[in-house]
XYZ file of N, CA and C in Angstrom:
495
model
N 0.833 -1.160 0.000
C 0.000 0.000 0.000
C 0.888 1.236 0.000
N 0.778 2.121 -0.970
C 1.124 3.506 -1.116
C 0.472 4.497 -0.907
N 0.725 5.554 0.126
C 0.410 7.119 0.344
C 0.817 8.115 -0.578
N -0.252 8.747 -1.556
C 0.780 9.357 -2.455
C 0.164 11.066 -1.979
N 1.019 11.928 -1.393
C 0.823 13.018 -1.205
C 0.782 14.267 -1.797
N 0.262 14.724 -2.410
C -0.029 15.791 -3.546
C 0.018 17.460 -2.173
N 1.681 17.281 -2.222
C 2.318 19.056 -1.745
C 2.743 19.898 -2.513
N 2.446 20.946 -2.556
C 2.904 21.760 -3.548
C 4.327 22.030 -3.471
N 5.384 22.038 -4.793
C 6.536 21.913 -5.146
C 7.237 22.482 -4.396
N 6.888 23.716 -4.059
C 8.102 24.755 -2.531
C 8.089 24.227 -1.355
N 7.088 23.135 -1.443
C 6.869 22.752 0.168
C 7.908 21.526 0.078
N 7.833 20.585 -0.757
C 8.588 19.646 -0.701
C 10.069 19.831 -0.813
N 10.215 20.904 -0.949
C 12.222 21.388 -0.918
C 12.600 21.619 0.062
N 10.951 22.273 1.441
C 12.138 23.162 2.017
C 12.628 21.458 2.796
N 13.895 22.156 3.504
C 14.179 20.740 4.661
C 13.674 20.642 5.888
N 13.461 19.342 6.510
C 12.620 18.838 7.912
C 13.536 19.599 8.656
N 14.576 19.702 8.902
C 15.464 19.839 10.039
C 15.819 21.291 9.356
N 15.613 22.076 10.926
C 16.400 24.123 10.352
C 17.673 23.489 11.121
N 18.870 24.096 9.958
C 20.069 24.271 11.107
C 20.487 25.465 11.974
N 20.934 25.513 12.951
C 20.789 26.562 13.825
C 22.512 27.464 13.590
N 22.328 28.402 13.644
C 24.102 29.039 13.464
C 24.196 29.601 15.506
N 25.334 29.665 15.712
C 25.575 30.297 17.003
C 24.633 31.867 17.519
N 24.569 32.486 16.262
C 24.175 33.737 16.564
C 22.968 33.540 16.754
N 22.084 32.453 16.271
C 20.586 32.159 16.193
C 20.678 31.739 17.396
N 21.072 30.749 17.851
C 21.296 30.085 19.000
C 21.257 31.521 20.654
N 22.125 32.311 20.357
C 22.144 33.291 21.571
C 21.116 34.162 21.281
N 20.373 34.216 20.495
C 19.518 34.813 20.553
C 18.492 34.595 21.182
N 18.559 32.731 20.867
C 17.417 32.272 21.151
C 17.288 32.451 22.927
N 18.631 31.987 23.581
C 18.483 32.248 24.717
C 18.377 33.462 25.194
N 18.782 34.419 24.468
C 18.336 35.701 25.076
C 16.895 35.647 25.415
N 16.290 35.568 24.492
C 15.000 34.959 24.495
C 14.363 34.632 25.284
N 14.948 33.755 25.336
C 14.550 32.494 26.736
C 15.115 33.154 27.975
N 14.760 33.947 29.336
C 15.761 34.394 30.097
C 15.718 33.390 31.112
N 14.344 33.242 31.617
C 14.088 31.911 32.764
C 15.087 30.458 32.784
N 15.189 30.606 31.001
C 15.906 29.334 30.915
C 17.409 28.924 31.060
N 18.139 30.317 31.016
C 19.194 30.717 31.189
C 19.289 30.864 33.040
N 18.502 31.637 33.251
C 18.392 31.640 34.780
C 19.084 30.372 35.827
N 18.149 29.235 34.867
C 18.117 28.225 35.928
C 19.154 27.187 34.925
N 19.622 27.807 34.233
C 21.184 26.726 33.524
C 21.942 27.562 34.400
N 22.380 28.596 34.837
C 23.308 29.549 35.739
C 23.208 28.617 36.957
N 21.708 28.640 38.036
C 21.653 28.024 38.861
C 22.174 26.455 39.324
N 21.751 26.046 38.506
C 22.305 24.491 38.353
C 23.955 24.361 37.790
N 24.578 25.554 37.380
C 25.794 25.569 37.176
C 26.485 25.781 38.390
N 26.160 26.608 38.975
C 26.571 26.997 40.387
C 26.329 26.167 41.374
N 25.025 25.511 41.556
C 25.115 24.182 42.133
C 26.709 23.164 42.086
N 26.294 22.731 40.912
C 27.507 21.665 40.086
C 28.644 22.166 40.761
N 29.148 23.595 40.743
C 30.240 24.036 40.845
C 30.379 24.175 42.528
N 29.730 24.282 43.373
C 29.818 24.080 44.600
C 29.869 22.505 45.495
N 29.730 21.611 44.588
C 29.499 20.447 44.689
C 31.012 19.890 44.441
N 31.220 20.280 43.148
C 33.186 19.892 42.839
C 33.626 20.865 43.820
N 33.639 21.778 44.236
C 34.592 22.612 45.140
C 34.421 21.878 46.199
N 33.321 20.982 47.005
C 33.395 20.339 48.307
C 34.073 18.920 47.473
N 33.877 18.305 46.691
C 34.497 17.386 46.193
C 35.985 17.183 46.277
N 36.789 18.692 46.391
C 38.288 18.542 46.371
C 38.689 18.515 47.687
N 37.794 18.189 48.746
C 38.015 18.275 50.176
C 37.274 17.023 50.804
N 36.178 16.828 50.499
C 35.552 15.383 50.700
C 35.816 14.489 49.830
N 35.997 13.086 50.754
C 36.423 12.274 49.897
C 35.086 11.267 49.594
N 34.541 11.026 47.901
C 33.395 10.444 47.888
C 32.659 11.593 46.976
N 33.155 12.586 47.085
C 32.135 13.850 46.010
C 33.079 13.599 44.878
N 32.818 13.231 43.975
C 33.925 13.667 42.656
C 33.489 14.856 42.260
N 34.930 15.432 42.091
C 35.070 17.120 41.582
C 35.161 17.221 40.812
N 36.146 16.511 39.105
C 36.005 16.986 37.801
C 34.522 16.343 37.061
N 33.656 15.299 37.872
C 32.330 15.585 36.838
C 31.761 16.335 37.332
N 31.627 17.227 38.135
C 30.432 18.145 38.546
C 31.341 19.452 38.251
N 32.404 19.723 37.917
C 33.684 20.678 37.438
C 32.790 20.424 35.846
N 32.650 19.667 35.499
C 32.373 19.192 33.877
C 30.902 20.066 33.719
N 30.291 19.029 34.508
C 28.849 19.596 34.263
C 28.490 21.218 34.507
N 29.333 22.066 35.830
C 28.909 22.936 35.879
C 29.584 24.126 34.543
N 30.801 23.665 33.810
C 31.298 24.373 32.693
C 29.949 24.023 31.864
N 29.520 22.825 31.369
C 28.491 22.934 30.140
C 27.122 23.718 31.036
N 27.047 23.546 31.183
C 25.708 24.720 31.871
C 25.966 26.209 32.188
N 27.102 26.535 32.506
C 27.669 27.387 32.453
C 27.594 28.033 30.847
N 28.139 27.126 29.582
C 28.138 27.046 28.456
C 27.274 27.823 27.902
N 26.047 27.208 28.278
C 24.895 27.161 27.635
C 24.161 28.490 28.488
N 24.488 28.786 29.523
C 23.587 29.796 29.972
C 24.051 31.254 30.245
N 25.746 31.505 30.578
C 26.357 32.489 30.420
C 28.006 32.215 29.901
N 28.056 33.431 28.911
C 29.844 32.859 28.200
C 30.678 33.622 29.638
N 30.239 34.841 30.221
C 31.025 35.455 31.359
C 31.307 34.142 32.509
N 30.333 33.766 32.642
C 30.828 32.319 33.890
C 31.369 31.347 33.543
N 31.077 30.774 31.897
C 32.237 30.190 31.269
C 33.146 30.109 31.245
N 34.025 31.664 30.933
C 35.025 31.831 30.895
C 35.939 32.213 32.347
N 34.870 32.598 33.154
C 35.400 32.820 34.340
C 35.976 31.087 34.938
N 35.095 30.084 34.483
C 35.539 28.697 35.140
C 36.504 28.624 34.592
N 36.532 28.685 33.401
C 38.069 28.164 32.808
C 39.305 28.552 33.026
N 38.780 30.134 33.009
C 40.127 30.557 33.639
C 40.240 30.125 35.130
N 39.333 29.744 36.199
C 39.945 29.216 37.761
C 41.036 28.642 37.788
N 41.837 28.654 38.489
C 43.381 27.868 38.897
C 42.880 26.646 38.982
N 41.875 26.504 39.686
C 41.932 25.014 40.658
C 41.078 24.056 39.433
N 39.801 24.354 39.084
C 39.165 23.275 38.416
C 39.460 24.282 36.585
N 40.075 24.977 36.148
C 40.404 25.371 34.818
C 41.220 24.649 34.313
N 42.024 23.836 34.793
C 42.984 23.105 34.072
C 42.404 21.760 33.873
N 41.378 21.139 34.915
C 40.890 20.258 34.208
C 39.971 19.883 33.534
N 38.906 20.800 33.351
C 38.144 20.786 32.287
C 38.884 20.862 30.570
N 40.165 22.338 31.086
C 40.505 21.756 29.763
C 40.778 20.851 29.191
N 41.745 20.096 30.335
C 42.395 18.821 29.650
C 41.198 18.095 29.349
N 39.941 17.703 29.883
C 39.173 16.796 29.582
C 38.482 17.305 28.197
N 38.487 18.522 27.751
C 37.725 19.154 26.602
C 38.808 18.742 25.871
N 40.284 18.819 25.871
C 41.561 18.374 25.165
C 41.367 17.151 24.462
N 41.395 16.427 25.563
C 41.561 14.475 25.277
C 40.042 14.023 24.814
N 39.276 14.732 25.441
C 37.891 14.198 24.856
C 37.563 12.876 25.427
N 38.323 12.972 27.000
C 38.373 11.855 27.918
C 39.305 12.173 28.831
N 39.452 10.831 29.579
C 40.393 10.388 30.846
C 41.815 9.313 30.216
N 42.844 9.614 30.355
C 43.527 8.673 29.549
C 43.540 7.569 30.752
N 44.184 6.214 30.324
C 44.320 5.024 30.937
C 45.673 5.294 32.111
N 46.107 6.199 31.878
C 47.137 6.409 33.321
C 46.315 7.314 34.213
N 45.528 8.101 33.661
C 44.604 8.958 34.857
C 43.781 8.252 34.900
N 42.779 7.162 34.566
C 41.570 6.619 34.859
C 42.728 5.470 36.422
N 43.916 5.247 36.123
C 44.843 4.165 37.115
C 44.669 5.246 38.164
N 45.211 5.845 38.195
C 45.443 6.951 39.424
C 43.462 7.184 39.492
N 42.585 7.642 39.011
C 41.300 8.252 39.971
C 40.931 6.866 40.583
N 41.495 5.577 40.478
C 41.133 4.199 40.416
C 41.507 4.037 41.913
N 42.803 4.071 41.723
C 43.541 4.143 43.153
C 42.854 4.575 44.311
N 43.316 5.893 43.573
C 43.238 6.765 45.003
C 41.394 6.581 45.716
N 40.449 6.336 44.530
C 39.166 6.456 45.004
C 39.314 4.833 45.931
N 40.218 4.171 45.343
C 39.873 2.536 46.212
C 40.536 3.091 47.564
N 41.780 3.721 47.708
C 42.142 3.756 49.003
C 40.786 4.462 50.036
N 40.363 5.490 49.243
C 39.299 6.317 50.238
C 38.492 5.768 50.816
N 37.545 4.423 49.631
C 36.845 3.590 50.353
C 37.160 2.974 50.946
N 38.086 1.822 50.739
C 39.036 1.213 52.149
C 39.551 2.154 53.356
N 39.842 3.196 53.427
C 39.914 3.654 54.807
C 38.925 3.934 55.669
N 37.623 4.341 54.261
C 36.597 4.773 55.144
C 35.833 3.688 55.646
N 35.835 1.991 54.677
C 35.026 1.058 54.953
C 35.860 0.469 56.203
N 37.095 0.271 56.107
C 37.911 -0.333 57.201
C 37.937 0.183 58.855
N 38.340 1.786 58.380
C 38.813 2.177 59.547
C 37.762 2.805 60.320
N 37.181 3.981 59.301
C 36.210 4.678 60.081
C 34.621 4.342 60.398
N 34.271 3.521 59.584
C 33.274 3.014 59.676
C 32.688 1.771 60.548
N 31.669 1.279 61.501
C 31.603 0.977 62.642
C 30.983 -0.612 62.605
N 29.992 0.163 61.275
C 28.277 -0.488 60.730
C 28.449 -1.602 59.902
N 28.676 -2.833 60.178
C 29.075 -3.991 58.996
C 28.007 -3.800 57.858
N 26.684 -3.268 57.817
C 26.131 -3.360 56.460
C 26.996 -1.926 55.806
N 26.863 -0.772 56.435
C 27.344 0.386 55.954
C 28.906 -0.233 55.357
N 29.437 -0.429 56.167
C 30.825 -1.182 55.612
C 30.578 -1.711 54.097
N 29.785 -2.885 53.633
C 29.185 -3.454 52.926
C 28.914 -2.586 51.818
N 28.025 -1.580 51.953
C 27.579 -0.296 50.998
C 28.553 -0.063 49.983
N 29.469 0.820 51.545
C 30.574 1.507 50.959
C 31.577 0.654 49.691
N 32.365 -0.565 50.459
C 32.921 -1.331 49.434
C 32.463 -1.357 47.857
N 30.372 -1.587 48.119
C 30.297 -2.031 46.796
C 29.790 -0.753 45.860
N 29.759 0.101 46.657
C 29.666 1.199 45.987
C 31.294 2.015 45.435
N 32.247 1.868 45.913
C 33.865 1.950 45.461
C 33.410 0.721 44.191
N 33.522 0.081 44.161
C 33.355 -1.172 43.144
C 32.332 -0.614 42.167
N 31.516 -0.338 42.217
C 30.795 0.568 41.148
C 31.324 1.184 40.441
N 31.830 2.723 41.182
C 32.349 3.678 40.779
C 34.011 3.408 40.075
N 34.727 2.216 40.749
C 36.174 1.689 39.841
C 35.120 1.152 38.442
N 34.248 0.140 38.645
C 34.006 0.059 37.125
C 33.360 1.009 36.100
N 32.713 2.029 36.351
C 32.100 2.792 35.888
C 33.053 3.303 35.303
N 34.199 4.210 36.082
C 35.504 4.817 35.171
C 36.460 4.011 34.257
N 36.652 2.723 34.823
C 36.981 1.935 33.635
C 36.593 1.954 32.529
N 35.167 1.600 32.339
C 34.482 0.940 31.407
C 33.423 2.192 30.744
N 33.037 2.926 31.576
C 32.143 3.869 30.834
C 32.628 5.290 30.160
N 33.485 5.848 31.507
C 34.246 6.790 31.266
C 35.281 6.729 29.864
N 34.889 8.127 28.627
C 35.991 7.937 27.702
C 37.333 7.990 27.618
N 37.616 7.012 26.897
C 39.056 6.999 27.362
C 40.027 8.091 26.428
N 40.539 9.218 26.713
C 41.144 10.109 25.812
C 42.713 10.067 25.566
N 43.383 10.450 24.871
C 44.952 10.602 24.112
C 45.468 11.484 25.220
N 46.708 10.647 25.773
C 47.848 11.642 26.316
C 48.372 12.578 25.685
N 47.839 14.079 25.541
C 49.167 15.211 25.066
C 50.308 15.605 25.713
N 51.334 15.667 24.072
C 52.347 15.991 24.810
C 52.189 17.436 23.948
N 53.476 18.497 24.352
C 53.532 19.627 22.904
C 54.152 19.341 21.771
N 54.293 18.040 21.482
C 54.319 17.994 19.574
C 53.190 17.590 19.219
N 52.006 16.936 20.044
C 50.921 16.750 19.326
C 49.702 17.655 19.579
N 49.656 19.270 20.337
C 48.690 19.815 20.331
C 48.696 20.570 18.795
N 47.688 20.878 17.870
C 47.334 21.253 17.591
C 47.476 22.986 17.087
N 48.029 23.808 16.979
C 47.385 24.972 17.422
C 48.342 26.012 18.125
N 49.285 25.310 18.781
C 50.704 25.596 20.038
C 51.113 27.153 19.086
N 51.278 27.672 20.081
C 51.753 29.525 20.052
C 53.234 29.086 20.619
């Protein structure tokens, strides 16, 4: 069985999909202010979340460092650029915007160090044999998750960036 649709000839050219250019794009959010509002908010969240992350052990700081740059992105370029430039979490967003991942010697090291945290905290500080229990298999989660889910990106050195001033 065939549908045969009788559209008139200008209609059938234009295309399903508009592509959007950047300038359309900020406009649109200008536009939109509420929506920008609460991409700011939830950026600042994110970003208060990695800042306790580099002091608690159990918060990871470069994905919520990650997330609060793309929301940031998307809702102001001034807080954008203000993250990137930060000392503390600016260097690693870049590198992760760099590699377009975690390479296999940094996924070893966040591996580590996150197993020691849970082992001190399941071993030493912790009292509660189920909590004990938790903790372990929740470290065990989070080692496979960065293994296996997390992308794995290219070590730079400076003969292979790109771009180098």
């Amino acid at each position: 069985m065939y549908i045969v649709m009788n559209l008139p000839e200008e209609r059938k050219l234009q295309p399903i999909v508009k592509e959007i250019t950047v300038v359309e794009a900020k406009k649109e959010l200008e536009k939109n202010r509420s929506k920008r509002i609460l991409l700011a908010v939830g950026g600042s969240f994110a970003l208060v979340l990695a800042l306790l992350g580099i002091f608690i052990p159990g918060i990871p700081c470069t994905p919520f460092a990650l997330l609060s740059a793309a929301l940031f992105a998307k809702s102001s370029e001034k807080l954008y650029n203000w993250l990137l430039g930060n000392k503390i979490l600016g260097p690693r967003i870049k590198n992760y915007q760099r590699r377009k991942g975690i390479s296999k010697s940094g996924k070893i090291k966040v591996i580590i160090l996150m197993g020691t945290m849970v082992l001190i905290s399941s071993l030493v500080i912790i009292k509660v044999f189920t909590i004990k229990v938790i903790i372990l298999f929740a470290g065990l989660v989070g080692a496979i998750v960065v293994w296996f889910f997390v992308p794995e990106g290219k070590d730079y050195t400076e003969d292979n960036v790109e771009g180098n001033s």
